[in-house]
PDB file of C-alpha atoms in Angstrom:
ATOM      1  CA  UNK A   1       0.000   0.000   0.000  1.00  0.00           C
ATOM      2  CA  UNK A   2       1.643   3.287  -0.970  1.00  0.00           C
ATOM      3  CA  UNK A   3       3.079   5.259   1.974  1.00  0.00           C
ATOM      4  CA  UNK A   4       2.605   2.471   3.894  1.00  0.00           C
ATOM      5  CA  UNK A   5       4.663  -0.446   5.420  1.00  0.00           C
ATOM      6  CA  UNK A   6       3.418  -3.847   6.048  1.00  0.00           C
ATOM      7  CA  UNK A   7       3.168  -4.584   9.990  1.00  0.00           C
ATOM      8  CA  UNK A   8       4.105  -8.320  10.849  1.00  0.00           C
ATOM      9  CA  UNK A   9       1.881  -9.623  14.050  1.00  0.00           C
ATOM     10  CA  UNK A  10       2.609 -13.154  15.225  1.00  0.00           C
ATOM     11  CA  UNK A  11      -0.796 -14.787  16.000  1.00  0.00           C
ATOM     12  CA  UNK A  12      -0.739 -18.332  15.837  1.00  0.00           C
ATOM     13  CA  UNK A  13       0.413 -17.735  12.423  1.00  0.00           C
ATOM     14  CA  UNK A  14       2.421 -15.324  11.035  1.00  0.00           C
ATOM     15  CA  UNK A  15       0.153 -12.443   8.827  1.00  0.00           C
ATOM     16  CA  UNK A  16       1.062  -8.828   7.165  1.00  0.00           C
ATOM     17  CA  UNK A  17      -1.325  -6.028   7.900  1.00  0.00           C
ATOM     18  CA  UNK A  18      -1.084  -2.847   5.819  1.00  0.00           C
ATOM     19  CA  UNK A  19      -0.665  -0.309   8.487  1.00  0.00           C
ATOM     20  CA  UNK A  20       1.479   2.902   9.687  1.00  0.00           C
ATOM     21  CA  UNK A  21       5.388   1.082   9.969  1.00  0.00           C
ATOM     22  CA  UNK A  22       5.347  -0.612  13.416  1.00  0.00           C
ATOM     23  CA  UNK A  23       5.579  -4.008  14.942  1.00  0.00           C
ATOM     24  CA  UNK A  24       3.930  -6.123  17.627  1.00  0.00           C
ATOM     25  CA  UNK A  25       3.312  -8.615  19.544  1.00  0.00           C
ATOM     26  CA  UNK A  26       0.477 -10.194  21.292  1.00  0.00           C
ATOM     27  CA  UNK A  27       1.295 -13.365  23.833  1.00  0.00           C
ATOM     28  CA  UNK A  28      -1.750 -14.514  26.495  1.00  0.00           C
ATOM     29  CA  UNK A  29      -2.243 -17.750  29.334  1.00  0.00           C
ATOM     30  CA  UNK A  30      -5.424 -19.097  30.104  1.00  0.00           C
ATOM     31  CA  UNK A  31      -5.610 -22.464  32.066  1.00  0.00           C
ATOM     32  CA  UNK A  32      -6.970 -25.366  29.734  1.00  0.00           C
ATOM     33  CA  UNK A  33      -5.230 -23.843  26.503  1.00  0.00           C
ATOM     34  CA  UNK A  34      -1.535 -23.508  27.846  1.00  0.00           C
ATOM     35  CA  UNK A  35       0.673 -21.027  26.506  1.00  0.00           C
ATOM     36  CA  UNK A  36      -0.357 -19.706  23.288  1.00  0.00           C
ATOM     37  CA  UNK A  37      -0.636 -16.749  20.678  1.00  0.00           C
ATOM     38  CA  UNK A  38      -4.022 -15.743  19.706  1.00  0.00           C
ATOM     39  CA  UNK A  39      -7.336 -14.934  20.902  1.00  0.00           C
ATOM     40  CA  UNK A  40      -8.069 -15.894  24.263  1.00  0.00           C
ATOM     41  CA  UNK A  41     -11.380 -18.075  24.452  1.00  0.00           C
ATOM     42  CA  UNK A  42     -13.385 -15.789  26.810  1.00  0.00           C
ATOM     43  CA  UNK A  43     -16.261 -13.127  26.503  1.00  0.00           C
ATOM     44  CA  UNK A  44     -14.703  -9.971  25.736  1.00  0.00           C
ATOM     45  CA  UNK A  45     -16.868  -7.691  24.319  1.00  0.00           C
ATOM     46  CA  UNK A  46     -19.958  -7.936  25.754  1.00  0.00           C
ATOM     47  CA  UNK A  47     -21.580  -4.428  24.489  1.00  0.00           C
ATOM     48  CA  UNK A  48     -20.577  -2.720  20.984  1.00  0.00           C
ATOM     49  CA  UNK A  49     -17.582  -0.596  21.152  1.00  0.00           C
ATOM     50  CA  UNK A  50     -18.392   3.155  21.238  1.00  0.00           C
ATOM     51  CA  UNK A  51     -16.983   5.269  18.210  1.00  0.00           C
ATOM     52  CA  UNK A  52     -13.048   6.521  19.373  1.00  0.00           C
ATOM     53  CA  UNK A  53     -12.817   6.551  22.374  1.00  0.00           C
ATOM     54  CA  UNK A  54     -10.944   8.974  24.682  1.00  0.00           C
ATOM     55  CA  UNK A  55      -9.402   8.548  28.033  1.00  0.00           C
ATOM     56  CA  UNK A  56     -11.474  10.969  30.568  1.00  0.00           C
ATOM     57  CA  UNK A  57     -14.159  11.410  28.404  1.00  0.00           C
ATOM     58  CA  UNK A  58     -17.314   9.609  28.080  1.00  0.00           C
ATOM     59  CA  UNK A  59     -19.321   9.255  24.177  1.00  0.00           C
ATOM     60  CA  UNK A  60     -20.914  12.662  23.693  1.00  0.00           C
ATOM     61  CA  UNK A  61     -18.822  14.894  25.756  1.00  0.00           C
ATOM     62  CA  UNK A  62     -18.129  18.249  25.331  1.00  0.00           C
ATOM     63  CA  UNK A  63     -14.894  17.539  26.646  1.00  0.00           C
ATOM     64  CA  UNK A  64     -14.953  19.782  29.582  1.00  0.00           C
ATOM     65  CA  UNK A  65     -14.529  17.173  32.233  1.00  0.00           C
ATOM     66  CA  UNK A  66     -11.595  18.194  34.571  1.00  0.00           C
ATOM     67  CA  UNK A  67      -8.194  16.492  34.057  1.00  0.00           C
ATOM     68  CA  UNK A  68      -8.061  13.536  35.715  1.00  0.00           C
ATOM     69  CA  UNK A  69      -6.058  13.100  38.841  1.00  0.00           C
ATOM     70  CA  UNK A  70      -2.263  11.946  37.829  1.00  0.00           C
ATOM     71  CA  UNK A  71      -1.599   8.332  38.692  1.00  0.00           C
ATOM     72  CA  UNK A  72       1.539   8.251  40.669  1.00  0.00           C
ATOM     73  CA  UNK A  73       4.696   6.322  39.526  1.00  0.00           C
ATOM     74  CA  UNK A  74       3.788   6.429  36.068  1.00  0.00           C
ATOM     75  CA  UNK A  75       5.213   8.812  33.543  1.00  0.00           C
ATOM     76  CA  UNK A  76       2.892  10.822  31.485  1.00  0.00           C
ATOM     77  CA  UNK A  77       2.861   8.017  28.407  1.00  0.00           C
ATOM     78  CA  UNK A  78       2.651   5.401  30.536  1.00  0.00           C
ATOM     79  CA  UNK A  79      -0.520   6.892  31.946  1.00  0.00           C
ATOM     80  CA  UNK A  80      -2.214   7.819  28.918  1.00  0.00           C
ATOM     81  CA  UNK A  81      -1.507   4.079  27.317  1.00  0.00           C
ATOM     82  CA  UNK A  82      -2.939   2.744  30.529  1.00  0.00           C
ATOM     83  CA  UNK A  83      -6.000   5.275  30.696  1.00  0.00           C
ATOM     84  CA  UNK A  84      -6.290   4.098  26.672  1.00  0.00           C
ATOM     85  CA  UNK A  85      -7.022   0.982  27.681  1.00  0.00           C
ATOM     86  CA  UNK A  86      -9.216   1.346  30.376  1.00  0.00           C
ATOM     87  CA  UNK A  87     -11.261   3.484  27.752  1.00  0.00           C
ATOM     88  CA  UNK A  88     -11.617   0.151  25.684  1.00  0.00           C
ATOM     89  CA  UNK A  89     -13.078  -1.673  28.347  1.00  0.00           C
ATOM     90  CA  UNK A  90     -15.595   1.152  29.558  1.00  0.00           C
ATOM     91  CA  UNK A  91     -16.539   1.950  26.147  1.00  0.00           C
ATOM     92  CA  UNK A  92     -17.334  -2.336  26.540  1.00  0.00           C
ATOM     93  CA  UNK A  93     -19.208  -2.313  29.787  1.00  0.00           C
ATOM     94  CA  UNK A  94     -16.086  -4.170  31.077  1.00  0.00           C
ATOM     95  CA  UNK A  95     -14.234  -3.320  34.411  1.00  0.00           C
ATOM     96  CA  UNK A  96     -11.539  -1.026  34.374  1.00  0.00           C
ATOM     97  CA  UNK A  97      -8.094  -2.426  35.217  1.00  0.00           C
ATOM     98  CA  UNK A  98      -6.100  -1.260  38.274  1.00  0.00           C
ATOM     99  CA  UNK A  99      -2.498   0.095  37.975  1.00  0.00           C
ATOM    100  CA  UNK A 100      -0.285  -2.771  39.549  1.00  0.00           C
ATOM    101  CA  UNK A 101       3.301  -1.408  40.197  1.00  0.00           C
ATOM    102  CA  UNK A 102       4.677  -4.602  40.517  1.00  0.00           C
ATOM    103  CA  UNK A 103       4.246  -4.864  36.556  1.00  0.00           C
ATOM    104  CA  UNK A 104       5.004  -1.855  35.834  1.00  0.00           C
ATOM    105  CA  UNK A 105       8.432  -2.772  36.717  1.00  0.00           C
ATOM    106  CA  UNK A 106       8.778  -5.879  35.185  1.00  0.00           C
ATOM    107  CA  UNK A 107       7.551  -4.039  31.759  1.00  0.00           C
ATOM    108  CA  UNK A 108      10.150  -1.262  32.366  1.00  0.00           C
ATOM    109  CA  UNK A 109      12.340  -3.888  32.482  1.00  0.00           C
ATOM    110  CA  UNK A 110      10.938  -5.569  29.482  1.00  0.00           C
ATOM    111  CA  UNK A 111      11.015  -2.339  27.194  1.00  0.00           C
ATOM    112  CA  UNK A 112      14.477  -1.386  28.120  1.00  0.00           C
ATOM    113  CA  UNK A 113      16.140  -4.844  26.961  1.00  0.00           C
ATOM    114  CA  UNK A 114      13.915  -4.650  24.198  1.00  0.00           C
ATOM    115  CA  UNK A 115      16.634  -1.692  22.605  1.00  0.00           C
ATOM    116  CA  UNK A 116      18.796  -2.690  20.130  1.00  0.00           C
ATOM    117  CA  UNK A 117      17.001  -6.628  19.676  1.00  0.00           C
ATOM    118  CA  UNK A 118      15.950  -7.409  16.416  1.00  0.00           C
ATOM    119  CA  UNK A 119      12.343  -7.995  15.856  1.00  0.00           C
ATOM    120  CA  UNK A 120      12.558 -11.609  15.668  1.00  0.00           C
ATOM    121  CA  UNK A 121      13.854 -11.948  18.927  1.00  0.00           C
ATOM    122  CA  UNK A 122      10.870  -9.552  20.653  1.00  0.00           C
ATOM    123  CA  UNK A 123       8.402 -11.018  18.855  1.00  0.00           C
ATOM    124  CA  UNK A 124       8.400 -14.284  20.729  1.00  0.00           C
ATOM    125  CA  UNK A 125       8.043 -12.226  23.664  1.00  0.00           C
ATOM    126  CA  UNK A 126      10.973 -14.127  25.087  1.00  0.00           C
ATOM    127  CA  UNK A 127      13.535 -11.100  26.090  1.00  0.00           C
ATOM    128  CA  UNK A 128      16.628 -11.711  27.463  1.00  0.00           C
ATOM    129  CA  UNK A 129      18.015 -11.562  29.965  1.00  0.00           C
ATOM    130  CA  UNK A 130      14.088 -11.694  31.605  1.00  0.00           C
ATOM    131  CA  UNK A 131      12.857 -14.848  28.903  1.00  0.00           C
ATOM    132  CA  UNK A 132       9.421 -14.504  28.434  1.00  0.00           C
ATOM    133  CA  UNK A 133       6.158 -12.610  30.962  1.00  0.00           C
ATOM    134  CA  UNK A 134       5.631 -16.030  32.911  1.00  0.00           C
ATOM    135  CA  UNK A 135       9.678 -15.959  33.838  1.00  0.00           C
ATOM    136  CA  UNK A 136       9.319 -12.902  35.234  1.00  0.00           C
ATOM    137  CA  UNK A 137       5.781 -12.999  37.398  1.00  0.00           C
ATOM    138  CA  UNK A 138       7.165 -16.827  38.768  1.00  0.00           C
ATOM    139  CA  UNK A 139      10.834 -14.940  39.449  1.00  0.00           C
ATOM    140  CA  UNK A 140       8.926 -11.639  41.002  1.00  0.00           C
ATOM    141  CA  UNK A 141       6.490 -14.504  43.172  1.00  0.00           C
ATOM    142  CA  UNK A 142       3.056 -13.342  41.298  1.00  0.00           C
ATOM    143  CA  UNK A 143       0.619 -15.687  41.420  1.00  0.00           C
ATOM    144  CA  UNK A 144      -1.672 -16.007  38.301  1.00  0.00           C
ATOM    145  CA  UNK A 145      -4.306 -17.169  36.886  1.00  0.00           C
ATOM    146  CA  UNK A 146      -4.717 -15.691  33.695  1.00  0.00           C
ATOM    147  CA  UNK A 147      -1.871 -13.583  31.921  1.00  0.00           C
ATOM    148  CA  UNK A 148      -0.764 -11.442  28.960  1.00  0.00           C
ATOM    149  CA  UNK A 149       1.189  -9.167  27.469  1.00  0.00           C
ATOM    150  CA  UNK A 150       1.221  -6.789  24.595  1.00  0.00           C
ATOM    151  CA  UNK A 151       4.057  -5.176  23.173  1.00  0.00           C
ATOM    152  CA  UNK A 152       4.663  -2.374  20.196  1.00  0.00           C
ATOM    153  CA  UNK A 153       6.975  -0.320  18.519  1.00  0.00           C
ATOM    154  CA  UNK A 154       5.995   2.683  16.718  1.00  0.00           C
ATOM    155  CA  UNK A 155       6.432   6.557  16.737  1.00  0.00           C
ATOM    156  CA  UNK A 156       4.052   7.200  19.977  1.00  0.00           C
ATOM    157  CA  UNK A 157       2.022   5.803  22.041  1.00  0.00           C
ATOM    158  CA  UNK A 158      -1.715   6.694  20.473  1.00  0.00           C
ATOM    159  CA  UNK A 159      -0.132   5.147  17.149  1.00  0.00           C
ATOM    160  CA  UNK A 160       1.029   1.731  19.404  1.00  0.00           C
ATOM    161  CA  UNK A 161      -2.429   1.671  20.848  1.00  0.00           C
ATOM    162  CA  UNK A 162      -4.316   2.503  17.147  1.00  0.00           C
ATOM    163  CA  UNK A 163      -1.859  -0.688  16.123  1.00  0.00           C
ATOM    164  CA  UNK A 164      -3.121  -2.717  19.219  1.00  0.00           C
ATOM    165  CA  UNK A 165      -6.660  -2.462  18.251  1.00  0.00           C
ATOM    166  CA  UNK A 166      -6.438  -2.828  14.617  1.00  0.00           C
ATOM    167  CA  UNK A 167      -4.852  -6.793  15.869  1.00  0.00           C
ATOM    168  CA  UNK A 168      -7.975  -9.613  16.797  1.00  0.00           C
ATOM    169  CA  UNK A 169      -4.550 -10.961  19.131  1.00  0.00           C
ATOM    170  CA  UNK A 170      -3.793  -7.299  21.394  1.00  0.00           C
ATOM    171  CA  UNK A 171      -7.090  -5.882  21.213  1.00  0.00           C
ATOM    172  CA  UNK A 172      -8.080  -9.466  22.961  1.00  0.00           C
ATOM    173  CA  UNK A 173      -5.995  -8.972  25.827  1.00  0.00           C
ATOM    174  CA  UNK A 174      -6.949  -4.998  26.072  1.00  0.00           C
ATOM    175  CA  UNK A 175     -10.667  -5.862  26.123  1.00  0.00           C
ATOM    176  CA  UNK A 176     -10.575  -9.348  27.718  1.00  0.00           C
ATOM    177  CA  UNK A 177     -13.269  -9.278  31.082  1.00  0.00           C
ATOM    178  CA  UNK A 178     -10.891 -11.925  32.697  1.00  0.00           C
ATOM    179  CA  UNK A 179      -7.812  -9.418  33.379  1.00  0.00           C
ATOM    180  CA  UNK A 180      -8.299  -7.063  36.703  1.00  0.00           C
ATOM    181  CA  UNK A 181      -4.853  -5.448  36.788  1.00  0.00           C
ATOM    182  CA  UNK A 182      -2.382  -3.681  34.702  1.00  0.00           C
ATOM    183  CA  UNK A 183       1.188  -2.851  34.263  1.00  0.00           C
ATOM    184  CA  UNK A 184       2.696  -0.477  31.541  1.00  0.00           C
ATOM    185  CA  UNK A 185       5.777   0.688  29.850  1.00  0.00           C
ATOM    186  CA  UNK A 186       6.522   3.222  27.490  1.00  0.00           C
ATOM    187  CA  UNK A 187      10.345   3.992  25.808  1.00  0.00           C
ATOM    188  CA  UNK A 188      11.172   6.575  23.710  1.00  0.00           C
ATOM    189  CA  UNK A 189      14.815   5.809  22.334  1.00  0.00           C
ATOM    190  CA  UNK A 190      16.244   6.524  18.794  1.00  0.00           C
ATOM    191  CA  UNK A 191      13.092   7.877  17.339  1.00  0.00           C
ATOM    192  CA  UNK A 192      10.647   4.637  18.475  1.00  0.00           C
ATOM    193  CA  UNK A 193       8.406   4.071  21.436  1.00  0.00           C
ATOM    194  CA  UNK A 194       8.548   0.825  22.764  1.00  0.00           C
ATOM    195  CA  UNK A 195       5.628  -0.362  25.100  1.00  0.00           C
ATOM    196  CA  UNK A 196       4.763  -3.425  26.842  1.00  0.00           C
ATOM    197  CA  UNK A 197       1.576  -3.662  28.521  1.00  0.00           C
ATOM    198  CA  UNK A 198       1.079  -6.949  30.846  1.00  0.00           C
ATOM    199  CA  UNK A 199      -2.265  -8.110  31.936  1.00  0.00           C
ATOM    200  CA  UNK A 200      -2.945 -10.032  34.881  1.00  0.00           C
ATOM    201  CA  UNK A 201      -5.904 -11.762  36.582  1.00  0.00           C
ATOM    202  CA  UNK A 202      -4.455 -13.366  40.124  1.00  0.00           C
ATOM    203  CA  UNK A 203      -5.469 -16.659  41.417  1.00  0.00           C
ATOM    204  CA  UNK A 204      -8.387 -16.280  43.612  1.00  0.00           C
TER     205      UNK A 204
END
């Protein structure tokens, strides 16, 4: 497509989608399926999606709702990727995610060894020195019971997120009712910004 570069997305099979240049990556655990890549086999979108829709604002504002209330820890992108998401899932009827902190490190992590690999090593999510997100919650002592993890790399966030959402694979995990928490990354180095976003549903 002219002015445009082919996006690779590893699903359970490889496919090209015509989009803005970026990659990602969409990896996800649910008990009875084992580790795979793909759409995970619960309800997740329970209510048609509203058109666009913004963090802070609801369908049909005027947009005069006050700012909301800085989450603290997180860096201004890291914040508006995580207040992206939770506008999928409202927009859904789903529960908003909470911030978890605990991920939020292990994605910072993630994102900043993600630097200077190639593609085909991030896009089996494994990322060394860390391996893959189930290393690093058993290593960090999370218990689970449902995991996942989206990353991206593209020229900002809103273009990562657009990316995620255009995918069946990361819009599953962003809009999935089984996740309840959240952690988030966001890198800008040498002109990209790398994210990881890690979903998490603990063991009851």
């Amino acid at each position: 497509m002219t002015g445009k570069r082919s996006i690779l997305f590893f699903a359970l099979i490889l496919a090209l989608a015509g989009m803005v240049a970026a990659e990602a990556g969409s990896w996800s655990y649910f008990p009875g399926d084992g580790t795979y890549w793909g759409w995970p086999k619960l309800p997740t979108q329970p209510n048609p999606p509203a058109a666009n829709p913004e963090p802070g604002n609801k369908t049909g504002d005027k947009g005069d709702d006050p700012a909301p209330t800085p989450i603290s820890g997180l860096t201004e992108e890291e914040e508006l990727s995580f207040r992206l998401v939770n506008a999928e899932r409202q927009a859904r009827g789903l529960v908003p995610l909470e911030i978890n902190m605990e991920l939020v490190r292990l994605a910072r992590l993630r994102v900043n060894a993600m630097v200077g690999l190639s593609w085909e090593v991030i896009r089996t999510h494994v990322i060394p020195p860390y391996g893959s997100p189930l290393d690093m919650l058993v290593s960090a002592g999370i218990n689970y019971r449902f995991w996942g993890e989206n990353i991206g790399i593209m020229s900002t966030v809103k273009k990562n997120h657009e990316a995620f959402m255009d995918s069946p694979d990361h819009r599953s995990n962003i809009i999935c009712s089984a996740y309840r928490e959240m952690g988030v990354a966001v890198l800008n180095k040498n002109g990209k910004t790398y994210v990881s976003q890690i979903f998490l549903r603990r063991r009851d």
